[in-house]
Every structure is written in structure tokens, then in C-alpha cells.
CSV table of C-alpha atoms in Angstrom, one decimal:
chain,number,residue,atom,x,y,z
L,677,MET,CA,6.8,-32.4,-2.3
L,678,SER,CA,4.6,-30.9,-5.0
L,679,ALA,CA,4.8,-27.4,-6.3
L,680,ALA,CA,1.4,-26.6,-4.7
L,681,ASP,CA,2.7,-27.6,-1.3
L,682,VAL,CA,5.7,-25.3,-1.7
L,683,VAL,CA,3.4,-22.4,-2.7
L,684,SER,CA,1.1,-23.1,0.2
L,685,ARG,CA,3.9,-23.3,2.7
L,686,ARG,CA,5.4,-20.0,1.4
L,687,ARG,CA,2.0,-18.4,1.6
L,688,PHE,CA,1.4,-19.2,5.3
L,689,ASP,CA,4.9,-18.5,6.6
L,690,PRO,CA,5.2,-15.4,8.8
L,691,ARG,CA,6.6,-12.4,7.1
L,692,TRP,CA,9.2,-11.0,9.6
L,693,GLY,CA,9.6,-7.8,7.5
L,694,GLY,CA,6.2,-6.7,8.7
L,695,ILE,CA,7.1,-7.0,12.3
L,696,ALA,CA,10.3,-5.1,11.7
L,697,ILE,CA,8.7,-2.1,9.9
L,698,THR,CA,5.9,-1.9,12.6
L,699,LEU,CA,8.4,-1.8,15.5
L,700,ALA,CA,10.7,0.5,13.6
L,701,THR,CA,7.8,3.0,13.2
L,702,VAL,CA,5.9,2.6,16.5
L,703,VAL,CA,8.8,2.5,19.0
L,704,PRO,CA,10.8,5.6,17.8
L,705,SER,CA,7.5,7.6,17.3
L,706,ALA,CA,6.2,6.7,20.7
L,707,ALA,CA,9.6,7.6,22.3
L,708,ALA,CA,9.8,10.9,20.5
L,709,LEU,CA,6.2,12.0,20.9
L,710,GLY,CA,5.1,10.3,24.0
L,711,LEU,CA,1.4,9.8,24.7
L,712,THR,CA,0.5,13.5,24.8
L,713,ASP,CA,-1.3,13.6,21.4
L,714,LEU,CA,-4.3,11.3,21.6
L,715,ARG,CA,-4.7,11.2,17.8
L,716,ILE,CA,-1.1,9.9,17.2
L,717,THR,CA,-1.4,7.4,20.1
L,718,ALA,CA,-4.6,6.1,18.6
L,719,ILE,CA,-3.0,5.7,15.1
L,720,LEU,CA,0.0,3.8,16.6
L,721,LEU,CA,-2.2,1.5,18.7
L,722,ALA,CA,-4.7,0.8,15.9
L,723,GLY,CA,-1.9,0.3,13.4
L,724,THR,CA,-0.2,-2.2,15.7
L,725,ALA,CA,-3.5,-4.1,16.0
L,726,VAL,CA,-3.9,-4.2,12.2
L,727,ALA,CA,-0.3,-5.4,11.9
L,728,ALA,CA,-1.0,-8.2,14.4
L,729,LEU,CA,-4.1,-9.2,12.3
L,730,GLY,CA,-1.9,-9.3,9.2
L,731,GLN,CA,0.7,-11.5,10.9
L,732,ILE,CA,-2.1,-13.9,11.8
L,733,CYS,CA,-3.3,-13.9,8.2
L,734,ASP,CA,0.2,-14.7,7.1
L,735,MET,CA,0.2,-17.8,9.2
L,736,THR,CA,-3.3,-19.1,8.8
L,737,ARG,CA,-6.5,-18.5,6.8
L,738,LEU,CA,-9.0,-16.0,8.1
L,739,PRO,CA,-12.4,-15.2,6.6
L,740,VAL,CA,-12.5,-11.9,4.7
L,741,LEU,CA,-15.4,-10.8,6.9
L,742,ALA,CA,-13.3,-11.4,10.1
L,743,ARG,CA,-10.4,-9.4,8.7
L,744,LEU,CA,-12.6,-6.5,7.6
L,745,THR,CA,-14.3,-6.5,11.0
L,746,VAL,CA,-11.0,-6.2,12.9
L,747,GLN,CA,-9.8,-3.4,10.5
L,748,SER,CA,-13.1,-1.6,10.9
L,749,VAL,CA,-12.9,-1.7,14.7
L,750,ALA,CA,-9.4,-0.4,14.6
L,751,ALA,CA,-10.4,2.4,12.2
L,752,GLY,CA,-13.4,3.2,14.4
L,753,GLY,CA,-11.1,3.6,17.4
L,754,VAL,CA,-9.1,6.1,15.5
L,755,VAL,CA,-12.2,8.0,14.5
L,756,LEU,CA,-13.4,8.2,18.1
L,757,CYS,CA,-10.0,9.8,19.0
L,758,GLY,CA,-10.5,12.7,16.6
L,759,VAL,CA,-9.1,11.4,13.3
L,760,GLN,CA,-12.1,11.9,11.1
L,761,ILE,CA,-13.1,13.2,7.6
L,762,THR,CA,-15.3,16.3,8.1
L,763,LEU,CA,-17.4,16.4,5.0
L,764,THR,CA,-20.8,17.1,6.6
L,765,GLY,CA,-19.9,17.9,10.2
L,766,HIS,CA,-22.5,15.3,11.4
L,767,TRP,CA,-22.6,11.6,12.3
L,768,PRO,CA,-22.2,10.2,8.7
L,769,ASP,CA,-18.6,11.4,8.7
L,770,GLY,CA,-17.6,8.6,11.1
L,771,PRO,CA,-18.8,5.7,9.0
L,772,VAL,CA,-17.4,7.3,5.8
L,773,THR,CA,-14.0,7.7,7.5
L,774,VAL,CA,-14.0,4.1,8.6
L,775,MET,CA,-14.8,2.8,5.1
L,776,TRP,CA,-12.2,5.1,3.6
L,777,ILE,CA,-9.4,4.0,6.0
L,778,VAL,CA,-10.2,0.3,5.5
L,779,GLY,CA,-10.6,0.5,1.8
L,780,VAL,CA,-7.5,2.5,1.0
L,781,ALA,CA,-5.3,0.6,3.5
L,782,ASN,CA,-6.2,-2.6,1.6
L,783,CYS,CA,-5.3,-0.8,-1.7
L,784,PHE,CA,-1.9,-0.1,-0.3
L,785,SER,CA,-1.7,-3.8,0.8
L,786,LEU,CA,-2.3,-4.9,-2.8
L,787,LEU,CA,0.9,-3.1,-3.9
L,788,ASN,CA,2.7,-5.7,-1.7
L,789,SER,CA,1.9,-8.5,-4.1
L,790,THR,CA,4.2,-7.2,-6.8
L,791,ASP,CA,7.9,-6.7,-6.8
L,792,ARG,CA,8.1,-5.2,-3.3
L,793,LEU,CA,6.8,-2.0,-4.7
L,794,LEU,CA,5.2,-1.0,-1.4
L,795,PRO,CA,8.4,0.1,0.5
L,796,VAL,CA,9.2,2.5,-2.4
L,797,VAL,CA,5.7,4.0,-2.6
L,798,ALA,CA,5.4,4.2,1.2
L,799,ALA,CA,8.8,5.9,1.7
L,800,VAL,CA,8.1,8.5,-1.1
L,801,THR,CA,4.5,9.1,0.0
L,802,ALA,CA,5.5,9.5,3.7
L,803,VAL,CA,8.3,12.0,2.9
L,804,PHE,CA,6.0,14.3,1.0
L,805,LEU,CA,3.1,13.9,3.5
L,806,ALA,CA,5.6,14.8,6.3
L,807,GLY,CA,6.5,17.9,4.4
L,808,ALA,CA,2.8,18.8,4.0
L,809,ALA,CA,2.3,18.2,7.8
L,810,LEU,CA,5.1,20.7,8.6
L,811,ILE,CA,3.5,23.2,6.3
L,812,LEU,CA,0.1,22.7,8.0
L,813,ALA,CA,1.6,23.0,11.5
L,814,GLU,CA,1.2,19.3,12.4
L,815,PRO,CA,4.8,18.4,13.7
L,816,ALA,CA,3.6,15.3,15.5
L,817,VAL,CA,2.3,13.9,12.2
L,818,ALA,CA,5.5,14.8,10.5
L,819,VAL,CA,7.5,12.9,13.0
L,820,LEU,CA,5.3,9.8,12.6
L,821,LEU,CA,5.6,9.9,8.8
L,822,ALA,CA,9.3,10.6,8.8
L,823,THR,CA,9.8,7.6,11.0
L,824,MET,CA,7.7,5.4,8.7
L,825,ALA,CA,9.7,6.7,5.7
L,826,CYS,CA,13.0,5.7,7.3
L,827,ALA,CA,11.6,2.2,8.3
L,828,SER,CA,10.4,1.7,4.7
L,829,LEU,CA,13.8,2.7,3.3
L,830,GLY,CA,15.3,0.1,5.6
L,831,LEU,CA,13.4,-2.7,3.8
L,832,LEU,CA,14.4,-1.6,0.3
L,833,GLY,CA,17.7,-3.5,0.4
L,834,SER,CA,16.4,-6.4,2.4
L,835,ARG,CA,15.0,-9.7,1.0
L,836,THR,CA,12.8,-10.2,4.0
L,837,PRO,CA,9.2,-10.4,2.9
L,838,MET,CA,6.9,-7.8,4.4
L,839,GLY,CA,3.7,-9.8,4.2
L,840,SER,CA,0.2,-8.7,5.2
L,841,SER,CA,1.4,-7.4,8.5
L,842,GLY,CA,3.7,-4.7,7.2
L,843,SER,CA,1.5,-3.8,4.2
L,844,LEU,CA,-1.7,-3.3,6.2
L,845,PHE,CA,0.3,-1.3,8.8
L,846,ILE,CA,1.7,1.0,6.2
L,847,GLY,CA,-1.6,1.5,4.4
L,848,PHE,CA,-3.4,2.1,7.7
L,849,VAL,CA,-0.9,4.7,9.1
L,850,LEU,CA,-0.6,6.6,5.8
L,851,THR,CA,-4.3,6.8,5.3
L,852,CYS,CA,-5.0,7.8,8.9
L,853,SER,CA,-2.3,10.5,8.7
L,854,ALA,CA,-3.8,11.9,5.5
L,855,VAL,CA,-7.2,12.0,7.1
L,856,LEU,CA,-5.8,13.8,10.1
L,857,LEU,CA,-4.2,16.5,8.0
L,858,ILE,CA,-7.4,17.4,6.1
L,859,ALA,CA,-9.7,17.3,9.1
L,860,GLY,CA,-11.7,20.6,9.4
L,861,ARG,CA,-10.7,22.0,6.1
L,862,SER,CA,-12.8,22.9,3.0
L,863,GLN,CA,-14.4,20.1,1.0
L,864,ASP,CA,-12.2,20.5,-2.1
L,865,THR,CA,-9.1,20.4,0.1
L,866,ILE,CA,-10.5,17.3,1.8
L,867,GLY,CA,-11.1,15.6,-1.6
L,868,ALA,CA,-7.6,16.4,-2.8
L,869,GLY,CA,-5.9,15.5,0.5
L,870,LEU,CA,-7.6,12.1,0.5
L,871,VAL,CA,-7.0,11.1,-3.1
L,872,LEU,CA,-3.5,12.4,-3.9
L,873,PRO,CA,-1.5,10.5,-1.2
L,874,ALA,CA,-3.3,7.2,-2.1
L,875,LEU,CA,-3.5,7.9,-5.9
L,876,VAL,CA,-1.0,5.3,-6.9
L,877,ALA,CA,-2.5,2.6,-4.7
L,878,ILE,CA,-6.1,3.4,-5.8
L,879,ALA,CA,-5.1,3.4,-9.5
L,880,ASP,CA,-3.3,0.1,-9.2
L,881,THR,CA,-6.2,-1.5,-7.5
L,882,GLY,CA,-8.6,0.0,-10.1
L,883,PHE,CA,-6.7,-1.6,-12.9
L,884,ALA,CA,-6.6,-4.9,-11.1
L,885,PHE,CA,-10.3,-5.0,-10.6
L,886,ALA,CA,-10.9,-3.8,-14.2
L,887,CYS,CA,-9.4,-7.2,-15.3
L,888,THR,CA,-6.5,-5.5,-17.1
L,889,GLY,CA,-4.0,-6.6,-14.5
L,890,GLN,CA,-2.1,-4.3,-12.1
L,891,ILE,CA,-0.1,-1.5,-13.7
L,892,SER,CA,3.1,-3.2,-12.8
L,893,GLU,CA,2.1,-6.2,-14.9
L,894,ARG,CA,1.6,-4.0,-17.9
L,895,LEU,CA,5.1,-2.5,-17.3
L,896,HIS,CA,6.6,-6.0,-17.1
L,897,ARG,CA,4.9,-7.1,-20.3
L,898,GLY,CA,6.3,-4.0,-21.9
L,899,GLY,CA,9.8,-5.3,-21.1
L,900,LEU,CA,10.8,-3.2,-18.0
L,901,ASP,CA,12.9,-4.9,-15.3
L,902,LEU,CA,12.1,-4.9,-11.6
L,903,GLN,CA,14.2,-1.9,-10.7
L,904,THR,CA,12.7,0.3,-13.5
L,905,VAL,CA,9.1,-0.7,-12.4
L,906,ALA,CA,9.9,0.2,-8.8
L,907,GLY,CA,11.4,3.5,-9.9
L,908,THR,CA,8.3,4.2,-12.0
L,909,TYR,CA,6.0,3.7,-9.1
L,910,GLY,CA,8.2,5.8,-6.9
L,911,ALA,CA,8.2,8.6,-9.4
L,912,ALA,CA,4.4,8.5,-9.7
L,913,ALA,CA,4.1,8.6,-5.9
L,914,GLY,CA,6.5,11.5,-5.8
L,915,ALA,CA,4.5,13.4,-8.4
L,916,ALA,CA,1.3,12.9,-6.4
L,917,GLY,CA,3.1,13.9,-3.2
L,918,LEU,CA,4.5,17.0,-4.8
L,919,LEU,CA,1.0,18.0,-5.7
L,920,CYS,CA,0.0,17.5,-2.1
L,921,VAL,CA,2.7,19.9,-1.0
L,922,CYS,CA,1.7,22.4,-3.6
L,923,VAL,CA,-1.9,22.3,-2.3
L,924,ALA,CA,-0.7,22.8,1.3
L,925,ILE,CA,1.4,25.8,0.3
L,926,GLY,CA,-1.4,27.2,-1.8
L,927,LEU,CA,0.3,27.1,-5.1
L,928,LEU,CA,-2.4,25.0,-6.7
L,929,ALA,CA,-6.2,24.8,-6.2
L,930,PRO,CA,-7.1,21.4,-4.5
L,931,LEU,CA,-9.4,20.2,-7.3
L,932,THR,CA,-6.9,21.2,-10.0
L,933,ALA,CA,-4.1,19.2,-8.3
L,934,ALA,CA,-6.3,16.2,-7.8
L,935,ALA,CA,-7.5,16.2,-11.4
L,936,ALA,CA,-4.0,16.7,-12.7
L,937,GLY,CA,-2.6,13.8,-10.6
L,938,THR,CA,-5.4,11.5,-11.6
L,939,VAL,CA,-5.2,12.2,-15.3
L,940,LEU,CA,-1.4,11.8,-15.2
L,941,VAL,CA,-1.5,8.4,-13.5
L,942,VAL,CA,-4.3,7.0,-15.6
L,943,VAL,CA,-2.9,8.2,-19.0
L,944,ALA,CA,0.5,6.9,-18.1
L,945,ALA,CA,-0.9,3.5,-17.2
L,946,PHE,CA,-2.8,3.2,-20.4
L,947,GLN,CA,0.2,4.3,-22.4
L,948,CYS,CA,2.2,1.3,-21.1
L,949,ARG,CA,3.2,-0.8,-24.1
L,950,THR,CA,2.6,-4.5,-23.8
L,951,ARG,CA,4.0,-7.4,-25.7
L,952,ARG,CA,3.0,-11.0,-25.9
L,953,VAL,CA,4.8,-13.4,-23.6
L,954,THR,CA,5.1,-17.1,-24.6
L,955,PRO,CA,3.0,-19.1,-22.2
L,956,ALA,CA,4.9,-21.5,-20.0
L,957,SER,CA,2.8,-24.4,-21.3
L,958,ARG,CA,4.1,-23.7,-24.9
L,959,MET,CA,7.7,-23.4,-24.0
L,960,ALA,CA,10.0,-25.7,-25.9
L,961,PRO,CA,11.4,-28.6,-23.8
L,962,GLU,CA,14.9,-27.1,-23.9
L,963,GLN,CA,13.5,-23.8,-22.6
L,964,THR,CA,11.7,-25.2,-19.6
L,965,PRO,CA,13.4,-24.3,-16.3
L,966,PRO,CA,15.0,-27.4,-15.0
L,967,LEU,CA,13.9,-26.8,-11.4
L,968,ILE,CA,10.2,-27.1,-12.3
L,969,GLY,CA,10.6,-30.8,-13.0
L,970,ALA,CA,12.2,-31.3,-9.6
L,971,GLY,CA,9.2,-29.8,-7.8
L,972,ALA,CA,10.8,-26.4,-6.9
L,973,VAL,CA,9.0,-23.2,-7.6
L,974,PRO,CA,11.5,-20.7,-9.0
L,975,GLN,CA,10.7,-17.0,-9.5
L,976,GLN,CA,10.1,-17.6,-13.2
L,977,ALA,CA,7.5,-20.3,-12.6
L,978,ARG,CA,5.5,-17.9,-10.4
L,979,GLY,CA,5.8,-15.0,-12.8
L,980,PRO,CA,8.6,-12.4,-12.6
L,981,HIS,CA,6.3,-9.8,-11.2
L,982,ARG,CA,4.9,-11.6,-8.2
L,983,TRP,CA,7.0,-12.4,-5.2
L,984,ASP,CA,4.7,-13.8,-2.5
L,985,GLY,CA,1.2,-14.3,-3.9
L,986,GLU,CA,-0.5,-11.9,-1.6
L,987,GLY,CA,-3.6,-9.9,-2.7
L,988,LEU,CA,-6.3,-7.6,-1.5
L,989,PHE,CA,-7.6,-8.2,2.1
């Protein structure tokens, strides 16, 4: 069996961690909240549909257009149930909300391609968003987010891959929850409430599309190990979440908090020191991992920072 065959089979195996985190979030939330809040019910149902889509993507190839269509329909259902950005108060708010939910959910999904960073970011973000929800008198949203935080923490010590199923579910629920919390508020509060909870995911995706590699890759090239990189991402998500809570309390102006968080993440990412890594093709014969010649694909052969080869969409 060739190395390409091994990678292909790994790519299309189902990721059971995604099923676990979906069930661990949906079932307790539905049991605690019931079906009385239409907005929460819509988020749970749409999130489950997106998770099912991700599970199918883990097992077989789907065109990008088909994936985006399903995600857009799920986001549209949530919008029809009252989870909507209220920038203008007119019909354009609906399409804008759908595009934001789908885009940011996929930004969170991209975090799942490196070092299992997503459970750390999801747990920290959900905890601070739950605190903001309590401050803003949205206890149902707080329960949903607290449940997701516990489910994400449960995957930190597990080696079960999350896959597209779990990553899309997490991104979808976190983004919808943030949209729900800022609905009907001032435009500057809406801007800060949308950007801050997703700041780490958006910045990471921005660096990836700017052809500089994800921020985690820069940290790895700087010599940081997996645990330190995960802790760095968690600290960044915590800082952004703390700014969210400060805005909810009224300690900071929304635009000031959003600008401060953005500058902090971008400057920190650019300050990451990199070092040259000897390409695998130039390694001395005695340095070549013995398993490569046997057709296996060890972690070193795939790169120490990637664990399952998943990407955006």
C-alpha cells in the first residue's frame, strides 16, 4: 500500500469525535431547555444538519458548491427563526447573516486542520460567550454555550479525530449564538459582538489565505511544541472573550474593544519568530524516518502541525 493510499483512507474515514461533540451538546441542551425557545431549537436543529453534512464529507467527496448550499439553507432556517444581524432593519440583513454564519463557521473549521486547536478555542470562546449571555439576560444561550464548552473540554484528552462534522457544528453554533446575542443592538455593538468571538478563527484564516501559512505553522517554525501552541491559541481566544464580556458589562466601548483585540492578535502573529526547517527531501539517509520506506505515514512525514489534512469547506 502506497503512502498516498494511506493518506486517502485516513481522509475519508468517519471522524467519531464530531458525532460525540454534537450529541454531547444537543442532547443535554434540549433536555435542559426543551423546545420553548424557537431560536435555540433552530440553532440545535440546523447545527445537527451541518454536522451530518460534515460527517458525509468525512466519508466521501462532495462538491464545494453542494456543501455551501446545505450550510446556507441551514443558516437561512436559523435566520427565519429570529437569529439575525440587525444592521439595517430591512431585508438585506437576512442574506448578510447567512453569509456571515457560513463564512465564520468555515473559519472555525479550518482550525481543526492543525493540532486539534479547535477544542481549546471552542471551549474558551464558549465560556466567555456564556458569561456575556448571562450579563445580557439570555440564560438559554448561556446554557447552550456552557454545554458546548463542556463537550469541547471532553475532547481535549481524547485522540479521537473531530473531523468536519464536529468542526462545522462548533463553528455554526458559536457563530449563531454570537449573532443572537447582538440582535437589536447598536451598530458598533453588533460589529464588536460579531468580530471578537471569531477573532482567532478569522485571523488564522486570513493568514492562511495570505500565503503566509496559518499562525500555528509560524509558531511551530519558531520552535514551539504542540501544547504551547494550543495554549497560545487558548490565551488569544480568552483575551478576545474577555473583551466581549467587558463590552457586555459596559467597561469598554465596542469599537475600542474590537480594535484592541484585532491589533493584539495581528501584531502577535507577525511577531512570531520563524526558523528554517530542513526539507524532508534534503535529509541525510541516516535521518530519514524508517517508517517512510515501509509505506507508513508517521506524524513527521505529514508535518508536525497537521493531524488529519482537513481544510476550509
